[in-house]
Amino acid sequence: MKSIYVGNLPFSAKEDEIRDLFAAHGEVQVVKFVMDRETGRFRGFGFVEMEDAGAAKAIEALDGKDFGGRTLRVNEAKERAPRPPRRY
């Protein structure tokens, strides 16, 4: 399984639309939009999980593609760097 970062999504995008967009390139396991913790609003990016072969095809086909008037940024997701503990 590969996790794919999908950025610069229009705020009107729906998870089902993204699932359909990526499904043209392989089987989509998970679509997850990132929401703002404080407001609960969509932040304009998310992640798609697919099998490796389909993920590579989707990244190549969809990076830079217009979607809802915005140019998608699509690449393999990187591990999140550890954050230092919060001080209160």
Tab-separated table of C-alpha atoms in Angstrom:
chain	number	residue	atom	x	y	z
A	1	MET	CA	0.000	0.000	0.000
A	2	LYS	CA	1.114	3.515	-0.779
A	3	SER	CA	-0.163	6.709	0.754
A	4	ILE	CA	-0.550	9.570	-1.727
A	5	TYR	CA	-0.661	13.248	-0.755
A	6	VAL	CA	-3.291	15.216	-2.692
A	7	GLY	CA	-2.972	18.969	-2.304
A	8	ASN	CA	-4.531	22.165	-3.642
A	9	LEU	CA	-8.003	20.620	-3.645
A	10	PRO	CA	-10.954	22.984	-4.031
A	11	PHE	CA	-12.786	23.453	-0.726
A	12	SER	CA	-15.958	22.179	-2.427
A	13	ALA	CA	-14.356	18.762	-3.184
A	14	LYS	CA	-15.999	15.622	-1.816
A	15	GLU	CA	-14.250	12.390	-0.817
A	16	ASP	CA	-16.344	10.403	-3.322
A	17	GLU	CA	-15.164	12.661	-6.183
A	18	ILE	CA	-11.531	12.057	-5.238
A	19	ARG	CA	-12.144	8.308	-4.888
A	20	ASP	CA	-13.620	8.239	-8.415
A	21	LEU	CA	-10.752	10.326	-9.823
A	22	PHE	CA	-8.112	7.958	-8.418
A	23	ALA	CA	-10.117	4.762	-9.099
A	24	ALA	CA	-9.475	5.238	-12.829
A	25	HIS	CA	-5.852	4.253	-12.060
A	26	GLY	CA	-6.318	1.389	-9.596
A	27	GLU	CA	-8.189	0.207	-6.534
A	28	VAL	CA	-8.601	2.908	-3.898
A	29	GLN	CA	-8.545	1.652	-0.309
A	30	VAL	CA	-8.937	4.879	1.679
A	31	VAL	CA	-9.612	8.570	1.024
A	32	LYS	CA	-9.070	10.896	3.967
A	33	PHE	CA	-9.517	14.667	3.948
A	34	VAL	CA	-7.651	16.702	6.544
A	35	MET	CA	-9.880	18.941	8.650
A	36	ASP	CA	-8.931	21.915	10.804
A	37	ARG	CA	-9.074	20.951	14.480
A	38	GLU	CA	-10.509	24.249	15.657
A	39	THR	CA	-13.049	25.062	12.943
A	40	GLY	CA	-13.799	21.571	11.616
A	41	ARG	CA	-13.448	22.902	8.048
A	42	PHE	CA	-11.664	21.106	5.224
A	43	ARG	CA	-8.069	22.338	4.842
A	44	GLY	CA	-7.744	21.729	1.088
A	45	PHE	CA	-5.629	18.577	1.140
A	46	GLY	CA	-5.907	14.915	1.934
A	47	PHE	CA	-4.518	11.450	1.410
A	48	VAL	CA	-5.435	8.490	-0.774
A	49	GLU	CA	-4.232	4.943	-0.119
A	50	MET	CA	-3.850	2.584	-3.091
A	51	GLU	CA	-1.864	-0.489	-4.062
A	52	ASP	CA	1.647	0.354	-5.301
A	53	ALA	CA	1.142	-0.062	-9.075
A	54	GLY	CA	-2.050	1.995	-9.161
A	55	ALA	CA	-0.519	4.642	-6.919
A	56	ALA	CA	2.395	5.185	-9.300
A	57	LYS	CA	0.008	5.518	-12.266
A	58	ALA	CA	-2.267	7.912	-10.374
A	59	ILE	CA	0.622	10.139	-9.268
A	60	GLU	CA	1.953	10.376	-12.819
A	61	ALA	CA	-1.474	11.007	-14.362
A	62	LEU	CA	-2.949	13.402	-11.812
A	63	ASP	CA	-0.076	15.622	-10.637
A	64	GLY	CA	-0.639	19.032	-12.244
A	65	LYS	CA	-4.123	18.114	-13.500
A	66	ASP	CA	-6.900	20.695	-13.240
A	67	PHE	CA	-9.648	19.714	-10.805
A	68	GLY	CA	-12.431	22.124	-9.912
A	69	GLY	CA	-10.438	25.061	-11.264
A	70	ARG	CA	-7.321	24.245	-9.231
A	71	THR	CA	-4.077	22.520	-10.200
A	72	LEU	CA	-3.663	19.356	-8.142
A	73	ARG	CA	-0.425	18.531	-6.345
A	74	VAL	CA	-0.146	14.751	-6.174
A	75	ASN	CA	2.878	12.880	-4.835
A	76	GLU	CA	3.862	10.022	-2.567
A	77	ALA	CA	3.168	10.989	1.035
A	78	LYS	CA	6.178	11.384	3.284
A	79	GLU	CA	6.330	10.347	6.908
A	80	ARG	CA	5.458	13.203	9.191
A	81	ALA	CA	8.481	14.509	11.074
A	82	PRO	CA	8.216	14.079	14.842
A	83	ARG	CA	7.205	17.247	16.621
A	84	PRO	CA	8.678	18.378	19.888
A	85	PRO	CA	6.330	18.095	22.878
A	86	ARG	CA	4.111	21.100	23.481
A	87	ARG	CA	4.879	23.340	26.412
A	88	TYR	CA	2.023	24.751	28.405
